[in-house]
Coordinates of N, CA and C in Angstrom, one line a residue:
M1 N -8.2 24.6 -54.4 CA -9.2 24.3 -53.4 C -10.6 24.4 -54.0
T2 N -11.4 23.4 -53.9 CA -12.7 23.4 -54.4 C -13.7 23.8 -53.3
L3 N -14.5 24.8 -53.6 CA -15.5 25.2 -52.7 C -16.9 24.5 -53.0
R4 N -17.6 24.3 -52.0 CA -18.9 23.6 -52.1 C -20.0 24.6 -51.7
K5 N -21.1 24.6 -52.3 CA -22.2 25.5 -52.0 C -23.4 24.7 -51.9
T6 N -24.1 24.8 -50.8 CA -25.4 24.1 -50.6 C -26.5 25.0 -51.3
I7 N -27.2 24.4 -52.2 CA -28.4 25.0 -52.8 C -29.6 24.9 -51.9
S8 N -30.0 26.1 -51.4 CA -31.2 26.0 -50.5 C -32.4 26.5 -51.1
L9 N -32.3 27.3 -52.2 CA -33.6 27.8 -52.8 C -34.4 26.7 -53.4
S10 N -33.7 25.6 -53.8 CA -34.4 24.5 -54.4 C -34.3 23.2 -53.5
S11 N -34.9 23.3 -52.4 CA -34.8 22.1 -51.5 C -36.1 21.4 -51.4
I12 N -36.0 20.2 -50.9 CA -37.2 19.4 -50.6 C -37.4 19.4 -49.1
E13 N -38.6 19.7 -48.7 CA -38.9 19.7 -47.2 C -40.1 18.7 -47.0
L14 N -39.8 17.7 -46.1 CA -40.8 16.7 -45.8 C -41.2 16.8 -44.3
T15 N -42.4 16.7 -44.0 CA -42.8 16.6 -42.6 C -43.3 15.1 -42.4
L16 N -42.6 14.4 -41.6 CA -42.8 13.0 -41.4 C -43.1 12.7 -39.9
P17 N -43.7 11.5 -39.6 CA -43.9 11.1 -38.2 C -42.6 11.1 -37.4
F18 N -42.7 11.2 -36.1 CA -41.5 11.1 -35.3 C -41.0 9.7 -35.4
P19 N -39.7 9.6 -35.6 CA -39.1 8.2 -35.9 C -38.9 7.4 -34.6
P20 N -39.0 6.1 -34.7 CA -38.6 5.2 -33.6 C -37.1 5.2 -33.4
S21 N -36.7 4.9 -32.3 CA -35.3 4.7 -32.0 C -34.7 3.6 -32.9
V22 N -33.5 3.7 -33.3 CA -32.8 2.7 -34.0 C -32.8 1.4 -33.2
N23 N -32.9 1.5 -31.9 CA -32.9 0.3 -31.1 C -34.2 -0.5 -31.3
N24 N -35.3 0.2 -31.7 CA -36.6 -0.4 -32.0 C -36.8 -0.6 -33.4
Y25 N -36.0 -0.1 -34.3 CA -36.2 -0.1 -35.7 C -35.7 -1.5 -36.3
W26 N -34.6 -1.9 -35.8 CA -34.0 -3.2 -36.3 C -34.1 -4.2 -35.2
R27 N -34.1 -5.5 -35.6 CA -34.1 -6.6 -34.7 C -33.1 -7.7 -35.3
T28 N -32.5 -8.4 -34.4 CA -31.6 -9.5 -34.7 C -32.1 -10.8 -34.3
N29 N -32.1 -11.8 -35.2 CA -32.4 -13.1 -34.9 C -31.1 -13.7 -34.3
F30 N -31.1 -14.0 -33.0 CA -29.8 -14.4 -32.4 C -29.3 -15.8 -32.8
K31 N -30.3 -16.6 -33.3 CA -29.9 -17.9 -33.7 C -29.2 -17.8 -35.1
S32 N -29.8 -17.1 -36.0 CA -29.2 -17.0 -37.4 C -28.3 -15.8 -37.6
K33 N -28.3 -14.9 -36.6 CA -27.5 -13.6 -36.7 C -28.0 -12.7 -37.8
V34 N -29.2 -12.9 -38.3 CA -29.8 -12.1 -39.4 C -30.4 -10.9 -38.8
V35 N -30.1 -9.7 -39.3 CA -30.7 -8.4 -38.9 C -31.8 -8.1 -39.8
H36 N -33.0 -7.7 -39.3 CA -34.1 -7.4 -40.1 C -34.9 -6.3 -39.5
L37 N -35.8 -5.7 -40.3 CA -36.6 -4.6 -39.9 C -37.7 -5.1 -38.9
S38 N -37.8 -4.5 -37.8 CA -38.8 -4.9 -36.8 C -40.2 -4.5 -37.3
K39 N -41.2 -5.0 -36.6 CA -42.6 -4.6 -36.9 C -42.8 -3.1 -36.8
K40 N -42.2 -2.5 -35.7 CA -42.2 -1.0 -35.6 C -41.5 -0.3 -36.7
G41 N -40.4 -0.9 -37.2 CA -39.7 -0.3 -38.3 C -40.5 -0.4 -39.6
R42 N -41.1 -1.6 -39.8 CA -42.0 -1.7 -41.0 C -43.2 -0.8 -41.0
D43 N -43.8 -0.7 -39.9 CA -44.9 0.3 -39.7 C -44.5 1.7 -40.0
Y44 N -43.4 2.1 -39.4 CA -42.9 3.4 -39.6 C -42.6 3.7 -41.1
K45 N -41.9 2.7 -41.7 CA -41.6 2.9 -43.2 C -42.8 3.0 -44.0
Q46 N -43.9 2.3 -43.8 CA -45.1 2.4 -44.5 C -45.7 3.8 -44.3
T47 N -45.7 4.2 -43.1 CA -46.3 5.6 -42.8 C -45.5 6.6 -43.5
V48 N -44.2 6.5 -43.5 CA -43.3 7.5 -44.2 C -43.6 7.5 -45.7
I49 N -43.7 6.4 -46.3 CA -44.0 6.3 -47.7 C -45.3 7.0 -48.0
H50 N -46.3 6.8 -47.2 CA -47.6 7.4 -47.3 C -47.5 9.0 -47.2
E51 N -46.8 9.4 -46.1 CA -46.6 10.8 -45.9 C -45.7 11.5 -47.0
M52 N -44.7 10.8 -47.5 CA -43.9 11.3 -48.6 C -44.8 11.6 -49.8
K53 N -45.6 10.6 -50.2 CA -46.5 10.8 -51.3 C -47.4 12.1 -51.1
A54 N -47.9 12.3 -49.9 CA -48.7 13.4 -49.7 C -47.9 14.7 -49.7
N55 N -46.7 14.7 -49.1 CA -45.8 15.9 -49.1 C -45.4 16.2 -50.5
L56 N -45.1 15.2 -51.4 CA -44.5 15.5 -52.7 C -45.5 15.9 -53.7
L57 N -46.8 15.8 -53.4 CA -47.9 16.3 -54.3 C -47.6 17.8 -54.5
N58 N -47.1 18.5 -53.5 CA -46.8 20.0 -53.6 C -45.5 20.3 -54.2
F59 N -44.8 19.2 -54.6 CA -43.4 19.4 -55.2 C -43.6 19.7 -56.6
S60 N -43.3 20.9 -57.1 CA -43.5 21.3 -58.4 C -42.6 20.6 -59.4
E61 N -43.2 20.2 -60.6 CA -42.5 19.5 -61.6 C -41.6 20.5 -62.3
S62 N -41.8 21.8 -62.1 CA -40.9 22.8 -62.7 C -39.6 23.0 -61.9
N63 N -39.6 22.3 -60.8 CA -38.4 22.4 -59.9 C -37.2 21.7 -60.7
E64 N -36.0 22.1 -60.4 CA -34.8 21.5 -61.0 C -34.5 20.1 -60.6
F65 N -35.2 19.6 -59.5 CA -34.9 18.3 -59.0 C -35.7 17.2 -59.8
A66 N -35.1 16.1 -60.1 CA -35.8 14.9 -60.6 C -35.5 13.9 -59.5
L67 N -36.6 13.2 -59.1 CA -36.4 12.2 -58.1 C -36.2 10.8 -58.7
P68 N -35.4 9.9 -58.1 CA -34.6 10.2 -56.9 C -33.4 11.1 -57.3
L69 N -33.0 11.9 -56.3 CA -31.9 12.8 -56.4 C -30.6 12.0 -56.6
T70 N -29.7 12.6 -57.4 CA -28.4 12.0 -57.6 C -27.4 13.1 -57.2
G71 N -26.2 12.8 -57.0 CA -25.2 13.7 -56.6 C -25.1 13.9 -55.1
R72 N -24.3 14.8 -54.6 CA -24.0 15.0 -53.2 C -25.2 15.9 -52.6
L73 N -25.5 15.5 -51.3 CA -26.6 16.1 -50.6 C -26.3 16.6 -49.3
S74 N -27.1 17.6 -48.8 CA -27.1 18.1 -47.5 C -28.5 17.8 -46.9
V75 N -28.5 17.2 -45.7 CA -29.8 16.9 -45.1 C -29.8 17.5 -43.7
T76 N -30.9 18.2 -43.4 CA -31.2 18.7 -42.0 C -32.4 18.0 -41.5
I77 N -32.3 17.5 -40.3 CA -33.5 16.8 -39.6 C -33.8 17.6 -38.3
D78 N -35.0 18.1 -38.2 CA -35.5 18.7 -37.0 C -36.4 17.8 -36.3
L79 N -36.1 17.4 -35.1 CA -36.9 16.5 -34.3 C -37.8 17.2 -33.3
Y80 N -39.1 17.0 -33.4 CA -40.1 17.6 -32.4 C -40.7 16.4 -31.6
A81 N -40.1 16.0 -30.5 CA -40.6 14.9 -29.7 C -41.9 15.2 -29.1
G82 N -42.7 14.1 -28.8 CA -44.0 14.3 -28.1 C -43.9 14.2 -26.6
T83 N -42.8 13.8 -26.1 CA -42.6 13.7 -24.6 C -41.3 14.3 -24.2
F84 N -41.2 14.5 -22.9 CA -40.0 15.0 -22.3 C -39.0 13.9 -21.9
H85 N -39.2 12.7 -22.3 CA -38.3 11.6 -22.0 C -37.0 11.9 -22.7
Q86 N -35.9 11.5 -22.0 CA -34.6 11.7 -22.6 C -34.4 10.8 -23.8
M87 N -33.7 11.3 -24.8 CA -33.5 10.6 -26.0 C -32.1 11.0 -26.6
D88 N -31.5 10.0 -27.3 CA -30.3 10.3 -28.1 C -30.8 10.6 -29.5
I89 N -30.5 11.8 -30.0 CA -31.0 12.2 -31.3 C -30.4 11.4 -32.4
D90 N -29.1 10.9 -32.2 CA -28.5 10.1 -33.2 C -29.2 8.8 -33.4
N91 N -29.9 8.3 -32.4 CA -30.7 7.0 -32.6 C -32.0 7.2 -33.4
R92 N -32.3 8.4 -33.8 CA -33.5 8.7 -34.5 C -33.3 8.9 -36.0
T93 N -32.0 9.1 -36.4 CA -31.7 9.5 -37.8 C -31.7 8.3 -38.8
K94 N -31.2 7.2 -38.4 CA -31.0 6.1 -39.3 C -32.3 5.6 -40.0
G95 N -33.3 5.4 -39.2 CA -34.6 5.0 -39.7 C -35.2 6.0 -40.8
V96 N -35.0 7.3 -40.4 CA -35.5 8.3 -41.4 C -34.7 8.3 -42.7
L97 N -33.4 8.2 -42.6 CA -32.6 8.2 -43.8 C -32.8 7.0 -44.6
D98 N -33.0 5.8 -44.0 CA -33.3 4.6 -44.7 C -34.6 4.6 -45.4
C99 N -35.6 5.3 -44.8 CA -36.9 5.4 -45.4 C -36.9 6.2 -46.7
L100 N -36.0 7.2 -46.7 CA -36.0 8.1 -47.9 C -35.2 7.5 -49.0
E101 N -34.3 6.5 -48.7 CA -33.5 5.9 -49.7 C -34.3 5.2 -50.8
G102 N -34.0 5.4 -52.0 CA -34.7 4.8 -53.1 C -35.8 5.6 -53.7
S103 N -36.3 6.5 -52.9 CA -37.4 7.4 -53.5 C -37.0 8.8 -53.6
I104 N -36.4 9.4 -52.5 CA -35.9 10.8 -52.5 C -34.5 10.9 -53.1
Y105 N -33.7 10.0 -52.6 CA -32.3 9.9 -53.2 C -32.0 8.4 -53.4
T106 N -30.9 8.2 -54.2 CA -30.6 6.8 -54.6 C -30.1 6.0 -53.4
N107 N -29.1 6.6 -52.7 CA -28.5 5.9 -51.6 C -28.0 6.9 -50.5
D108 N -28.1 6.6 -49.2 CA -27.8 7.5 -48.2 C -26.3 7.8 -48.1
N109 N -25.5 7.1 -48.9 CA -24.0 7.4 -49.0 C -23.8 8.7 -49.8
Q110 N -24.9 9.3 -50.4 CA -24.8 10.6 -51.1 C -24.7 11.7 -50.1
I111 N -25.0 11.5 -48.9 CA -25.1 12.6 -47.9 C -23.8 13.0 -47.4
D112 N -23.3 14.2 -47.7 CA -22.1 14.7 -47.3 C -22.2 15.6 -46.0
E113 N -23.4 16.1 -45.8 CA -23.6 16.9 -44.6 C -24.9 16.5 -44.0
L114 N -24.9 16.3 -42.7 CA -26.1 15.8 -41.9 C -26.2 16.7 -40.7
I115 N -27.3 17.4 -40.5 CA -27.5 18.2 -39.3 C -28.8 17.7 -38.7
V116 N -28.7 17.4 -37.4 CA -29.8 16.9 -36.6 C -30.0 17.8 -35.5
R117 N -31.2 18.3 -35.3 CA -31.5 19.3 -34.2 C -32.7 18.8 -33.4
R118 N -32.5 18.9 -32.1 CA -33.7 18.7 -31.2 C -34.4 20.0 -31.1
K119 N -35.7 20.0 -31.4 CA -36.5 21.2 -31.3 C -37.5 21.1 -30.1
A120 N -38.4 22.0 -30.0 CA -39.3 22.1 -28.8 C -40.2 20.8 -28.8
I121 N -40.6 20.4 -27.6 CA -41.5 19.4 -27.4 C -42.9 19.8 -27.9
D122 N -43.5 18.9 -28.7 CA -44.8 19.2 -29.2 C -45.7 17.9 -29.0
K123 N -46.4 17.9 -27.9 CA -47.2 16.8 -27.5 C -48.4 16.5 -28.4
Q124 N -48.9 17.5 -29.1 CA -50.0 17.3 -30.0 C -49.5 16.9 -31.4
N125 N -48.3 17.2 -31.8 CA -47.9 16.9 -33.1 C -46.4 16.5 -33.2
P126 N -46.0 15.4 -32.5 CA -44.6 15.0 -32.6 C -44.3 14.7 -34.1
R127 N -43.1 15.2 -34.6 CA -42.8 15.0 -36.0 C -41.3 15.1 -36.2
C128 N -41.0 14.9 -37.5 CA -39.6 15.0 -37.9 C -39.7 15.9 -39.2
V129 N -39.0 17.0 -39.3 CA -39.0 17.8 -40.5 C -37.6 17.6 -41.2
V130 N -37.7 17.2 -42.4 CA -36.4 16.8 -43.2 C -36.3 17.8 -44.3
R131 N -35.1 18.4 -44.4 CA -34.8 19.3 -45.6 C -33.6 18.7 -46.3
I132 N -33.8 18.5 -47.6 CA -32.7 18.0 -48.4 C -32.4 19.0 -49.5
C133 N -31.1 19.3 -49.6 CA -30.6 20.2 -50.6 C -29.4 19.6 -51.4
K134 N -29.3 20.0 -52.6 CA -28.2 19.5 -53.4 C -27.0 20.3 -53.0
I135 N -25.8 19.7 -53.1 CA -24.6 20.4 -52.9 C -23.9 20.5 -54.3
M136 N -23.6 21.8 -54.6 CA -23.0 22.0 -55.9 C -21.6 22.5 -55.7
E137 N -20.7 22.1 -56.6 CA -19.3 22.5 -56.5 C -19.2 23.8 -57.3
E138 N -18.4 24.8 -56.8 CA -18.2 26.0 -57.5 C -16.9 26.0 -58.2

């Protein structure tokens, strides 16, 4: 039996804007059946790229990670909504994971563990805190 251990001492933590619902992130052209990123999705992706650059300035080059990460990963997403409206937290994850693909990790199929948590409402600062850790086999 192979045991896996999540490395948490060397993790990446990003604070990103609160993500749009996947229902607003993608659009389908019903005539051609082509699925594409909506304007809301494109705007969110641009904002995330800007925020990632700002967040990663604090990421030390002495860290054992080289970006984009390769290998198996564990991702934790904490969602701090700005309103009390009901939401399905699973509808918020796809856009976040897609935005990180290609810069933080190569492909989101590397994620073996995904934890999504609804946190306290924060009307002044709705956000999404993402922690990414490597999974090492022992």
